[in-house]
PDB file of C-alpha atoms in Angstrom:
ATOM      1  CA  ASP A 152       0.000   0.000   0.000  1.00  0.00           C
ATOM      2  CA  ILE A 153       1.109   3.571  -0.639  1.00  0.00           C
ATOM      3  CA  GLN A 154       1.494   5.429   2.644  1.00  0.00           C
ATOM      4  CA  MET A 155       0.441   9.075   2.810  1.00  0.00           C
ATOM      5  CA  THR A 156       1.926  11.429   5.389  1.00  0.00           C
ATOM      6  CA  GLN A 157       0.477  14.881   5.855  1.00  0.00           C
ATOM      7  CA  SER A 158       2.070  17.665   7.835  1.00  0.00           C
ATOM      8  CA  PRO A 159       1.250  19.322  10.028  1.00  0.00           C
ATOM      9  CA  SER A 160      -1.537  17.286  11.660  1.00  0.00           C
ATOM     10  CA  SER A 161      -3.095  20.536  12.796  1.00  0.00           C
ATOM     11  CA  LEU A 162      -2.416  24.226  12.604  1.00  0.00           C
ATOM     12  CA  SER A 163      -3.833  27.447  13.964  1.00  0.00           C
ATOM     13  CA  ALA A 164      -4.095  30.412  11.651  1.00  0.00           C
ATOM     14  CA  SER A 165      -5.842  33.742  11.344  1.00  0.00           C
ATOM     15  CA  VAL A 166      -8.174  34.996   8.650  1.00  0.00           C
ATOM     16  CA  GLY A 167      -6.049  36.349   5.829  1.00  0.00           C
ATOM     17  CA  ASP A 168      -3.057  34.112   6.544  1.00  0.00           C
ATOM     18  CA  ARG A 169      -1.332  32.083   3.878  1.00  0.00           C
ATOM     19  CA  VAL A 170      -1.535  28.399   4.798  1.00  0.00           C
ATOM     20  CA  THR A 171       0.494  25.517   3.394  1.00  0.00           C
ATOM     21  CA  ILE A 172      -0.176  21.817   3.955  1.00  0.00           C
ATOM     22  CA  THR A 173       2.216  19.129   2.794  1.00  0.00           C
ATOM     23  CA  CYS A 174       1.549  15.555   1.694  1.00  0.00           C
ATOM     24  CA  ARG A 175       4.351  13.052   1.179  1.00  0.00           C
ATOM     25  CA  THR A 176       3.876   9.604  -0.350  1.00  0.00           C
ATOM     26  CA  SER A 177       5.872   6.439   0.294  1.00  0.00           C
ATOM     27  CA  GLN A 178       6.540   5.969  -3.413  1.00  0.00           C
ATOM     28  CA  SER A 179       6.397   8.100  -6.516  1.00  0.00           C
ATOM     29  CA  ILE A 180       2.848   8.648  -7.772  1.00  0.00           C
ATOM     30  CA  SER A 181       3.384  11.177 -10.571  1.00  0.00           C
ATOM     31  CA  ILE A 182       0.411  13.541 -10.253  1.00  0.00           C
ATOM     32  CA  TYR A 183      -2.137  10.970  -9.075  1.00  0.00           C
ATOM     33  CA  LEU A 184      -2.974  13.140  -6.063  1.00  0.00           C
ATOM     34  CA  ASN A 185      -6.219  14.760  -4.954  1.00  0.00           C
ATOM     35  CA  TRP A 186      -7.110  17.107  -2.092  1.00  0.00           C
ATOM     36  CA  TYR A 187     -10.394  17.123  -0.169  1.00  0.00           C
ATOM     37  CA  GLN A 188     -11.925  19.466   2.384  1.00  0.00           C
ATOM     38  CA  GLN A 189     -14.138  18.161   5.169  1.00  0.00           C
ATOM     39  CA  LYS A 190     -16.090  20.443   7.470  1.00  0.00           C
ATOM     40  CA  PRO A 191     -17.401  19.138  10.824  1.00  0.00           C
ATOM     41  CA  GLY A 192     -20.411  16.900  10.385  1.00  0.00           C
ATOM     42  CA  LYS A 193     -20.226  17.056   6.599  1.00  0.00           C
ATOM     43  CA  ALA A 194     -19.006  14.809   3.819  1.00  0.00           C
ATOM     44  CA  PRO A 195     -15.669  15.567   2.151  1.00  0.00           C
ATOM     45  CA  LYS A 196     -15.573  17.662  -1.018  1.00  0.00           C
ATOM     46  CA  VAL A 197     -12.890  17.520  -3.667  1.00  0.00           C
ATOM     47  CA  LEU A 198     -10.868  20.710  -4.057  1.00  0.00           C
ATOM     48  CA  ILE A 199      -8.019  19.758  -6.353  1.00  0.00           C
ATOM     49  CA  ASN A 200      -7.308  16.773  -8.552  1.00  0.00           C
ATOM     50  CA  ALA A 201      -4.261  15.702 -10.503  1.00  0.00           C
ATOM     51  CA  ALA A 202      -2.129  17.533  -7.935  1.00  0.00           C
ATOM     52  CA  SER A 203      -2.815  21.031  -9.254  1.00  0.00           C
ATOM     53  CA  SER A 204      -6.116  21.145 -11.128  1.00  0.00           C
ATOM     54  CA  LEU A 205      -8.691  23.232  -9.283  1.00  0.00           C
ATOM     55  CA  GLN A 206     -12.052  21.502  -9.159  1.00  0.00           C
ATOM     56  CA  SER A 207     -14.952  23.394 -10.680  1.00  0.00           C
ATOM     57  CA  GLY A 208     -16.587  25.487  -7.985  1.00  0.00           C
ATOM     58  CA  ALA A 209     -13.594  25.519  -5.652  1.00  0.00           C
ATOM     59  CA  PRO A 210     -12.356  29.012  -4.724  1.00  0.00           C
ATOM     60  CA  SER A 211      -9.279  30.270  -6.560  1.00  0.00           C
ATOM     61  CA  ARG A 212      -7.451  30.929  -3.276  1.00  0.00           C
ATOM     62  CA  PHE A 213      -6.815  27.171  -3.168  1.00  0.00           C
ATOM     63  CA  SER A 214      -3.912  25.839  -5.187  1.00  0.00           C
ATOM     64  CA  GLY A 215      -1.980  22.618  -5.382  1.00  0.00           C
ATOM     65  CA  SER A 216       1.478  21.715  -6.575  1.00  0.00           C
ATOM     66  CA  GLY A 217       3.928  18.865  -6.681  1.00  0.00           C
ATOM     67  CA  SER A 218       4.615  15.569  -8.376  1.00  0.00           C
ATOM     68  CA  GLY A 219       6.391  12.346  -7.520  1.00  0.00           C
ATOM     69  CA  THR A 220       6.354  12.064  -3.744  1.00  0.00           C
ATOM     70  CA  ASP A 221       5.930  15.623  -2.457  1.00  0.00           C
ATOM     71  CA  PHE A 222       2.794  17.689  -2.769  1.00  0.00           C
ATOM     72  CA  THR A 223       1.466  20.935  -1.346  1.00  0.00           C
ATOM     73  CA  LEU A 224      -1.943  22.473  -0.820  1.00  0.00           C
ATOM     74  CA  THR A 225      -1.869  26.237  -0.362  1.00  0.00           C
ATOM     75  CA  ILE A 226      -4.617  28.581   0.765  1.00  0.00           C
ATOM     76  CA  SER A 227      -3.473  32.036  -0.290  1.00  0.00           C
ATOM     77  CA  SER A 228      -5.665  34.027   2.086  1.00  0.00           C
ATOM     78  CA  LEU A 229      -7.521  32.017   4.711  1.00  0.00           C
ATOM     79  CA  GLN A 230     -11.236  32.760   4.959  1.00  0.00           C
ATOM     80  CA  PRO A 231     -13.617  31.914   7.815  1.00  0.00           C
ATOM     81  CA  GLU A 232     -15.268  29.177   5.747  1.00  0.00           C
ATOM     82  CA  ASP A 233     -11.901  27.446   5.201  1.00  0.00           C
ATOM     83  CA  PHE A 234     -11.597  26.199   8.749  1.00  0.00           C
ATOM     84  CA  ALA A 235     -11.881  22.470   8.181  1.00  0.00           C
ATOM     85  CA  THR A 236      -9.854  19.291   7.865  1.00  0.00           C
ATOM     86  CA  TYR A 237      -7.963  18.672   4.639  1.00  0.00           C
ATOM     87  CA  TYR A 238      -7.021  15.266   3.244  1.00  0.00           C
ATOM     88  CA  CYS A 239      -4.748  14.221   0.417  1.00  0.00           C
ATOM     89  CA  GLN A 240      -5.561  11.022  -1.486  1.00  0.00           C
ATOM     90  CA  GLN A 241      -3.610   9.008  -4.021  1.00  0.00           C
ATOM     91  CA  SER A 242      -5.197   7.277  -6.980  1.00  0.00           C
ATOM     92  CA  TYR A 243      -2.001   5.813  -8.416  1.00  0.00           C
ATOM     93  CA  SER A 244      -2.826   2.300  -7.288  1.00  0.00           C
ATOM     94  CA  THR A 245      -5.375   0.442  -5.203  1.00  0.00           C
ATOM     95  CA  PRO A 246      -5.903   0.373  -2.345  1.00  0.00           C
ATOM     96  CA  TRP A 247      -6.482   4.083  -2.812  1.00  0.00           C
ATOM     97  CA  THR A 248      -5.259   5.745   0.356  1.00  0.00           C
ATOM     98  CA  PHE A 249      -5.748   9.016   2.206  1.00  0.00           C
ATOM     99  CA  GLY A 250      -3.463  11.079   4.356  1.00  0.00           C
ATOM    100  CA  GLN A 251      -4.328  11.286   8.051  1.00  0.00           C
ATOM    101  CA  GLY A 252      -5.720  14.793   7.650  1.00  0.00           C
ATOM    102  CA  THR A 253      -4.691  18.318   8.607  1.00  0.00           C
ATOM    103  CA  LYS A 254      -7.071  20.261  10.824  1.00  0.00           C
ATOM    104  CA  VAL A 255      -7.025  24.003  10.209  1.00  0.00           C
ATOM    105  CA  GLU A 256      -8.246  25.877  13.274  1.00  0.00           C
ATOM    106  CA  ILE A 257      -8.869  29.498  14.132  1.00  0.00           C
ATOM    107  CA  LYS A 258      -6.075  31.263  16.001  1.00  0.00           C
TER     108      LYS A 258
ATOM    109  CA  GLU B   5     -28.091  17.858  -9.905  1.00  0.00           C
ATOM    110  CA  VAL B   6     -25.921  14.830  -9.255  1.00  0.00           C
ATOM    111  CA  GLN B   7     -26.695  13.417  -5.824  1.00  0.00           C
ATOM    112  CA  LEU B   8     -25.993  10.369  -3.710  1.00  0.00           C
ATOM    113  CA  GLU B   9     -28.594   9.784  -1.021  1.00  0.00           C
ATOM    114  CA  GLN B  10     -27.646   7.402   1.760  1.00  0.00           C
ATOM    115  CA  SER B  11     -29.882   5.481   4.134  1.00  0.00           C
ATOM    116  CA  GLY B  12     -30.367   6.627   7.702  1.00  0.00           C
ATOM    117  CA  ALA B  13     -28.425   6.013  10.876  1.00  0.00           C
ATOM    118  CA  GLU B  14     -28.411   2.515  12.331  1.00  0.00           C
ATOM    119  CA  VAL B  15     -27.939   1.171  15.840  1.00  0.00           C
ATOM    120  CA  LYS B  16     -27.104  -2.500  15.999  1.00  0.00           C
ATOM    121  CA  LYS B  17     -25.816  -5.123  18.411  1.00  0.00           C
ATOM    122  CA  PRO B  18     -22.617  -7.102  17.883  1.00  0.00           C
ATOM    123  CA  GLY B  19     -23.224 -10.135  15.714  1.00  0.00           C
ATOM    124  CA  GLU B  20     -26.183  -8.612  13.863  1.00  0.00           C
ATOM    125  CA  SER B  21     -26.259  -8.146  10.120  1.00  0.00           C
ATOM    126  CA  LEU B  22     -26.747  -4.857   8.306  1.00  0.00           C
ATOM    127  CA  ARG B  23     -27.076  -3.434   4.827  1.00  0.00           C
ATOM    128  CA  ILE B  24     -26.866   0.293   4.136  1.00  0.00           C
ATOM    129  CA  SER B  25     -27.653   1.917   0.819  1.00  0.00           C
ATOM    130  CA  CYS B  26     -26.606   4.705  -1.498  1.00  0.00           C
ATOM    131  CA  LYS B  27     -28.981   5.870  -4.229  1.00  0.00           C
ATOM    132  CA  GLY B  28     -27.659   7.863  -7.152  1.00  0.00           C
ATOM    133  CA  SER B  29     -29.683  10.443  -9.062  1.00  0.00           C
ATOM    134  CA  GLY B  30     -29.111  13.096 -11.682  1.00  0.00           C
ATOM    135  CA  TYR B  31     -26.750  11.005 -13.776  1.00  0.00           C
ATOM    136  CA  SER B  32     -26.468   7.641 -15.501  1.00  0.00           C
ATOM    137  CA  PHE B  33     -25.811   5.315 -12.578  1.00  0.00           C
ATOM    138  CA  THR B  34     -24.091   2.625 -14.635  1.00  0.00           C
ATOM    139  CA  ASN B  35     -21.533   5.038 -16.080  1.00  0.00           C
ATOM    140  CA  TYR B  36     -19.697   5.655 -12.807  1.00  0.00           C
ATOM    141  CA  TRP B  37     -18.249   3.375 -10.164  1.00  0.00           C
ATOM    142  CA  ILE B  38     -19.374   3.821  -6.561  1.00  0.00           C
ATOM    143  CA  THR B  39     -16.836   3.823  -3.746  1.00  0.00           C
ATOM    144  CA  TRP B  40     -17.329   3.293  -0.018  1.00  0.00           C
ATOM    145  CA  VAL B  41     -15.220   5.118   2.578  1.00  0.00           C
ATOM    146  CA  ARG B  42     -15.119   4.592   6.338  1.00  0.00           C
ATOM    147  CA  GLN B  43     -14.542   7.288   8.927  1.00  0.00           C
ATOM    148  CA  MET B  44     -14.204   6.003  12.465  1.00  0.00           C
ATOM    149  CA  PRO B  45     -15.062   8.431  15.298  1.00  0.00           C
ATOM    150  CA  GLY B  46     -12.639  11.343  15.267  1.00  0.00           C
ATOM    151  CA  LYS B  47     -10.449   9.661  12.661  1.00  0.00           C
ATOM    152  CA  GLY B  48      -9.517   9.985   9.002  1.00  0.00           C
ATOM    153  CA  LEU B  49     -10.841   8.520   5.780  1.00  0.00           C
ATOM    154  CA  GLU B  50     -10.294   4.913   4.712  1.00  0.00           C
ATOM    155  CA  TRP B  51     -11.121   3.554   1.265  1.00  0.00           C
ATOM    156  CA  MET B  52     -13.054   0.294   1.600  1.00  0.00           C
ATOM    157  CA  GLY B  53     -13.804  -0.726  -1.952  1.00  0.00           C
ATOM    158  CA  THR B  54     -15.450   0.105  -5.230  1.00  0.00           C
ATOM    159  CA  ILE B  55     -18.129  -1.347  -7.452  1.00  0.00           C
ATOM    160  CA  ASP B  56     -18.889  -0.908 -11.133  1.00  0.00           C
ATOM    161  CA  PRO B  57     -22.711  -0.853 -11.186  1.00  0.00           C
ATOM    162  CA  SER B  58     -22.836  -1.847 -14.851  1.00  0.00           C
ATOM    163  CA  ASP B  59     -21.533  -5.368 -14.183  1.00  0.00           C
ATOM    164  CA  SER B  60     -21.063  -5.487 -10.378  1.00  0.00           C
ATOM    165  CA  TYR B  61     -17.293  -5.845 -10.664  1.00  0.00           C
ATOM    166  CA  THR B  62     -15.836  -5.093  -7.242  1.00  0.00           C
ATOM    167  CA  ASN B  63     -12.406  -4.122  -5.945  1.00  0.00           C
ATOM    168  CA  TYR B  64     -11.865  -4.275  -2.200  1.00  0.00           C
ATOM    169  CA  SER B  65      -9.160  -2.871  -0.001  1.00  0.00           C
ATOM    170  CA  PRO B  66      -7.287  -5.788   1.588  1.00  0.00           C
ATOM    171  CA  SER B  67      -8.154  -4.233   4.960  1.00  0.00           C
ATOM    172  CA  PHE B  68     -11.860  -4.788   4.316  1.00  0.00           C
ATOM    173  CA  GLN B  69     -11.889  -7.826   2.004  1.00  0.00           C
ATOM    174  CA  GLY B  70     -13.933 -10.577   3.612  1.00  0.00           C
ATOM    175  CA  HIS B  71     -15.401  -8.267   6.261  1.00  0.00           C
ATOM    176  CA  VAL B  72     -17.926  -6.416   4.104  1.00  0.00           C
ATOM    177  CA  THR B  73     -19.769  -6.990   0.843  1.00  0.00           C
ATOM    178  CA  ILE B  74     -20.353  -4.283  -1.734  1.00  0.00           C
ATOM    179  CA  SER B  75     -23.161  -4.779  -4.224  1.00  0.00           C
ATOM    180  CA  ALA B  76     -25.393  -2.779  -6.537  1.00  0.00           C
ATOM    181  CA  ASP B  77     -28.822  -2.942  -8.126  1.00  0.00           C
ATOM    182  CA  LYS B  78     -28.612  -0.923 -11.326  1.00  0.00           C
ATOM    183  CA  SER B  79     -32.362  -1.178 -11.896  1.00  0.00           C
ATOM    184  CA  ILE B  80     -32.915   1.153  -8.942  1.00  0.00           C
ATOM    185  CA  SER B  81     -29.589   3.053  -9.138  1.00  0.00           C
ATOM    186  CA  THR B  82     -28.558   1.893  -5.690  1.00  0.00           C
ATOM    187  CA  ALA B  83     -25.333   0.583  -4.219  1.00  0.00           C
ATOM    188  CA  TYR B  84     -25.062  -1.293  -0.939  1.00  0.00           C
ATOM    189  CA  LEU B  85     -22.580  -1.986   1.812  1.00  0.00           C
ATOM    190  CA  GLN B  86     -23.319  -5.073   3.863  1.00  0.00           C
ATOM    191  CA  TRP B  87     -22.069  -6.818   7.004  1.00  0.00           C
ATOM    192  CA  SER B  88     -23.045 -10.343   8.035  1.00  0.00           C
ATOM    193  CA  SER B  89     -21.820 -10.037  11.617  1.00  0.00           C
ATOM    194  CA  LEU B  90     -21.124  -6.612  13.037  1.00  0.00           C
ATOM    195  CA  LYS B  91     -18.468  -5.824  15.621  1.00  0.00           C
ATOM    196  CA  ALA B  92     -18.167  -2.870  17.954  1.00  0.00           C
ATOM    197  CA  SER B  93     -15.173  -1.757  15.890  1.00  0.00           C
ATOM    198  CA  ASP B  94     -17.482  -1.272  12.882  1.00  0.00           C
ATOM    199  CA  THR B  95     -18.884   1.815  14.604  1.00  0.00           C
ATOM    200  CA  ALA B  96     -18.212   4.607  12.138  1.00  0.00           C
ATOM    201  CA  ILE B  97     -19.663   6.913   9.522  1.00  0.00           C
ATOM    202  CA  TYR B  98     -19.755   5.294   6.104  1.00  0.00           C
ATOM    203  CA  TYR B  99     -19.729   7.441   2.993  1.00  0.00           C
ATOM    204  CA  CYS B 100     -20.445   6.474  -0.566  1.00  0.00           C
ATOM    205  CA  ALA B 101     -18.950   8.538  -3.350  1.00  0.00           C
ATOM    206  CA  ARG B 102     -19.029   8.516  -7.118  1.00  0.00           C
ATOM    207  CA  ARG B 103     -15.740   7.706  -8.767  1.00  0.00           C
ATOM    208  CA  LYS B 104     -14.836  10.173 -11.492  1.00  0.00           C
ATOM    209  CA  HIS B 105     -11.825  10.001 -13.714  1.00  0.00           C
ATOM    210  CA  GLY B 106     -10.247  12.093 -16.411  1.00  0.00           C
ATOM    211  CA  TRP B 107      -7.159  12.595 -18.514  1.00  0.00           C
ATOM    212  CA  PHE B 108      -4.541  15.099 -17.471  1.00  0.00           C
ATOM    213  CA  GLY B 109      -1.938  14.907 -20.175  1.00  0.00           C
ATOM    214  CA  GLU B 110      -1.010  11.249 -20.372  1.00  0.00           C
ATOM    215  CA  VAL B 111      -2.320  10.204 -16.976  1.00  0.00           C
ATOM    216  CA  ASN B 112      -5.850   9.152 -16.079  1.00  0.00           C
ATOM    217  CA  ILE B 113      -6.708  10.399 -12.606  1.00  0.00           C
ATOM    218  CA  THR B 114      -9.428   9.032 -10.319  1.00  0.00           C
ATOM    219  CA  TRP B 115     -11.179  11.134  -7.718  1.00  0.00           C
ATOM    220  CA  PHE B 116     -14.395  10.990  -5.699  1.00  0.00           C
ATOM    221  CA  ASP B 117     -17.220  13.422  -6.396  1.00  0.00           C
ATOM    222  CA  PRO B 118     -19.848  13.886  -5.128  1.00  0.00           C
ATOM    223  CA  TRP B 119     -20.137  12.142  -1.787  1.00  0.00           C
ATOM    224  CA  GLY B 120     -23.257  10.984  -0.018  1.00  0.00           C
ATOM    225  CA  GLN B 121     -24.179  12.599   3.283  1.00  0.00           C
ATOM    226  CA  GLY B 122     -22.866   9.630   5.259  1.00  0.00           C
ATOM    227  CA  THR B 123     -24.530   6.889   7.306  1.00  0.00           C
ATOM    228  CA  LEU B 124     -23.674   6.582  10.981  1.00  0.00           C
ATOM    229  CA  VAL B 125     -23.494   2.967  12.100  1.00  0.00           C
ATOM    230  CA  THR B 126     -23.329   2.371  15.844  1.00  0.00           C
ATOM    231  CA  VAL B 127     -22.621  -1.135  17.104  1.00  0.00           C
ATOM    232  CA  SER B 128     -23.082  -1.554  20.822  1.00  0.00           C
ATOM    233  CA  SER B 129     -24.369  -4.176  23.196  1.00  0.00           C
TER     234      SER B 129
END
């Protein structure tokens, strides 16, 4: 199985801050990497697929980068509605696996 | 609007059987695989397996193979997740999601969109 390691596990930030979340995979996965946002009590929603392609409807302040084993999700200017948990997910090979999540909290 | 509607919360005892459902609407159900994902209390997301509703081909995560059964009835656009004997450790929220895929250059990427609202399964004596 491909192991996914996100960092940090949690972070505190203020509205307007630039936030960066990292996802590292145990083997190279090219760009087979997606990012999801999950708000408390809600189902996850896809934000970015193929490492850097913004999903239709996702705000442009979200961006993704990376390939191989190292990936980044960036929120350019944190908004109140962005406080949530973010997960990376690889679709390079089954079993498809998720990172452990990064909880973004209000400072 | 593409939607996945899941069945309601369940409370069961250890050893009981259970089947939860996920009904697709707003799209051609047989054109997209359905995936099931587990989220244990306060924990992250775990991919359980996937079914192709057109022919009921399934692909399970080794972690869940033999513990659950994924099935689908394309005539009513519904996928199912089933247990024959529940354990307390099966307590979790279970999400279904539609598998989408697309070409990005030379690579074909899979992602999950949309997701159902989740079904809370509580197993307790």
